[in-house]
XYZ file of C-alpha atoms in Angstrom:
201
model
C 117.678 117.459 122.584
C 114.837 119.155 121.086
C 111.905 116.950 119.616
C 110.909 117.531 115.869
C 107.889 118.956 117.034
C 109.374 121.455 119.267
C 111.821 122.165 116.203
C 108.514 122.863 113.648
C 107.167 125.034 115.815
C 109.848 126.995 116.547
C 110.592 127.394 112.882
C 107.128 129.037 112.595
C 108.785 132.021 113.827
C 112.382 131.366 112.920
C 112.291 129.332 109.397
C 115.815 128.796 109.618
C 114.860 126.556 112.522
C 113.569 124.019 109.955
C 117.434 123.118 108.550
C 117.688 121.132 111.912
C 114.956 118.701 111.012
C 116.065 118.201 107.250
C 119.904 117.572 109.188
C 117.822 115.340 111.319
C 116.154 113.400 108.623
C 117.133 113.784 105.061
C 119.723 110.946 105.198
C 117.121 107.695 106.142
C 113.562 110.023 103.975
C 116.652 109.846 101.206
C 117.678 106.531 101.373
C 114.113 105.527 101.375
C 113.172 107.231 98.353
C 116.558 106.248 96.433
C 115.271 102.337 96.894
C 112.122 102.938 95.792
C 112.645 104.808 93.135
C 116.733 105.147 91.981
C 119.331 107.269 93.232
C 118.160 110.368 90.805
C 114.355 110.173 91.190
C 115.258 109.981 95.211
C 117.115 112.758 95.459
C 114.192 114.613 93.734
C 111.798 113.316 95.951
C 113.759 114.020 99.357
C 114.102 117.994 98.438
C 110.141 118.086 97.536
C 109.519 116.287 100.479
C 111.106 118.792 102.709
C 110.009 121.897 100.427
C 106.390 120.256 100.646
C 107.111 119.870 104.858
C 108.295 123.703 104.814
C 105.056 124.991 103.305
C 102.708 122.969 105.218
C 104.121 123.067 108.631
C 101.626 124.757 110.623
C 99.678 121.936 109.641
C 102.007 119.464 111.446
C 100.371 117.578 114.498
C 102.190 118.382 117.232
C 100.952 115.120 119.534
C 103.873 113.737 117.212
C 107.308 114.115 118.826
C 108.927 112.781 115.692
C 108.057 114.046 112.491
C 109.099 110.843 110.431
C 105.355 109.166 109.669
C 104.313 112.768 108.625
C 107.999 113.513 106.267
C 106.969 109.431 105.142
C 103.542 110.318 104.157
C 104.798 113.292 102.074
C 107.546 111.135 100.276
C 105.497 108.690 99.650
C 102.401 110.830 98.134
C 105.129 112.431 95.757
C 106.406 108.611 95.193
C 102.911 107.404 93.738
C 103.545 109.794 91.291
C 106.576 107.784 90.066
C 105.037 104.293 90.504
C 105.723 102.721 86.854
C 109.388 103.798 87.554
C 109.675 102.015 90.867
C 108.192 99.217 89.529
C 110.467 99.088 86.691
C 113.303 99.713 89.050
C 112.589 96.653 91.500
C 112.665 94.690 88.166
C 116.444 96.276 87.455
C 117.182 95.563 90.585
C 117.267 91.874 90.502
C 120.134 92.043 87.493
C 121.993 95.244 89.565
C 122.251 93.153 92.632
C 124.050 90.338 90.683
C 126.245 92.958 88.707
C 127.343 94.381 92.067
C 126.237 97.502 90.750
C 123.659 98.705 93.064
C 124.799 102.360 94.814
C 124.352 100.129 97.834
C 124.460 96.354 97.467
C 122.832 94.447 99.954
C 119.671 96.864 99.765
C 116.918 94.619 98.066
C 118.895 91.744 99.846
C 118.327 93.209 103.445
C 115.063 93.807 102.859
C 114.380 89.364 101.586
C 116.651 88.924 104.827
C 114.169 90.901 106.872
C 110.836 89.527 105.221
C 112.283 86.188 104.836
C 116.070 84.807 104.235
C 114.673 81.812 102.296
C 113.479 84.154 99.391
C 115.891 84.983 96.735
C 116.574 88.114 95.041
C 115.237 86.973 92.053
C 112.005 85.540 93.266
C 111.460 87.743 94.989
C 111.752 91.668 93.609
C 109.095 90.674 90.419
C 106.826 89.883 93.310
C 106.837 93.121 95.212
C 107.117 95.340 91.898
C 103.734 93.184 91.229
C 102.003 94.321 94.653
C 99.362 96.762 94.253
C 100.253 100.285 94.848
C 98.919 100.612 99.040
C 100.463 96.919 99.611
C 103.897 97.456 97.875
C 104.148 101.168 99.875
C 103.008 99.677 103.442
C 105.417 97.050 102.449
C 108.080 99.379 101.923
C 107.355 102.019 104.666
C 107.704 99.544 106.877
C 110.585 97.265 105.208
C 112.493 99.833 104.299
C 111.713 102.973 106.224
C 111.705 100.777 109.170
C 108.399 102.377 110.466
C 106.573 100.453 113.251
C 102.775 99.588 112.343
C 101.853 102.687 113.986
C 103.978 105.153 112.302
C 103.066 103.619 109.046
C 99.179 104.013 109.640
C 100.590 107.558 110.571
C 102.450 108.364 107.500
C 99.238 106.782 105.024
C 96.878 107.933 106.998
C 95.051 104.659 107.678
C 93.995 102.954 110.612
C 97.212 100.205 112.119
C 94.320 97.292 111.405
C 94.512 98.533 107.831
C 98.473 98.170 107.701
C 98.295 94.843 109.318
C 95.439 93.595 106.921
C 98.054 94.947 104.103
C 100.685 92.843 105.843
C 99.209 89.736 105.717
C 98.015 89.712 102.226
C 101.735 90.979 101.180
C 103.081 87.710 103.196
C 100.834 85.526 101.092
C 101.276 87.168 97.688
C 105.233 87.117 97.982
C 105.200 83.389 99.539
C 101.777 81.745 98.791
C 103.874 78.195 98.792
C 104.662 78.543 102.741
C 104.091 75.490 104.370
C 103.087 75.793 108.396
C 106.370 74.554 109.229
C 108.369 77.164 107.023
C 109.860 80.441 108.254
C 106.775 82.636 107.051
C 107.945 85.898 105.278
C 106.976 88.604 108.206
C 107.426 86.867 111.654
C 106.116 88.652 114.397
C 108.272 89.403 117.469
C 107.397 87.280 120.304
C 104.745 89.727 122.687
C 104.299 92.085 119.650
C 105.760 94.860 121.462
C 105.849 97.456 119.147
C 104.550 96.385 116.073
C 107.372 95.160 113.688
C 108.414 91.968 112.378
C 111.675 90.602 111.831
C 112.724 87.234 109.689
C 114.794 84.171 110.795
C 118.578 85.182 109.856
């Protein structure tokens, strides 16, 4: 199988190349951008994210053999332009989730299982629509794009001591009542292999 690398570059000189990475990663850069901003706004953002990719990508680095953090970065430039309707959709999500309304229920709940199963819904989607703009999108890239530390500092464009600075302060801002003996919100994997967390299920 071809790496997305090796796909980019060939498209430099067959464009029609490209369709094989938008096969390759439209569905989870979608889904992403559907949670964070609704199932409209996301399917807006997925085709300028790829349009956006298209145009710039001679520009791609081709150390990369996946071309996730850089199609992550993209979405989530375009996303900061829709950050008062994210927020106001985390808020909507709280009352969706108990309607059973949600194009996918179980999405804001997978992500509380992930950062911590002892957080409800309700608590805890105000909280993360409160985060600052580089916390609540580290929080997400990684939550929800299921990006390791690396991949995230790839897709920002920050150093990985940045996204784990941003990590911590998210942990304490969306649980600052923790107690030492409570499952904390991000738990890290025993050896810290490759950088993610997961939560007690």
């Amino acid at each position: 199988m071809n790496t997305d690398s090796e796909i980019i570059q060939r498209s430099l000189g067959q464009p029609r190349a490209f369709a094989e990475l938008f096969d390759r990663h439209a569905g989870v850069v979608g889904r992403y951008a559907a949670r964070r901003l609704g199932v409209d706004a996301g399917e807006d953002i997925l085709s300028e994210t790829f349009l956006v990719a298209f145009a710039r990508r001679k520009a791609f680095d081709t150390a990369w053999d996946s071309a996730l953090p850089w199609l992550f970065g993209i979405a989530s430039r375009l996303i900061r332009k829709h950050r008062a309707t994210e927020a106001k959709h985390l808020r909507s999500s709280i009352e969706s989730a108990h309607r059973e309304e949600h194009i996918s229920h179980g999405d804001l709940e997978t992500t509380i299982a992930r950062l911590d199963a002892e957080i409800s819904t309700r608590e805890l989607a105000p909280r993360i629509a409160s985060l600052s703009t580089k916390d609540r999108e580290t929080l997400l890239l990684y939550a929800w794009g299921d990006l390791t530390y690396e991949e995230v500092a790839a897709a920002l464009g920050v150093p990985v001591g940045t996204v784990r600075s941003r990590i911590n302060r998210v942990r304490t801002r969306l649980n600052p009542h923790r107690s030492a003996g409570r499952t904390s919100i991000v738990k890290q994997k025993e050896g810290e292999v490759d950088g993610r967390f997961r939560a007690r299920a």
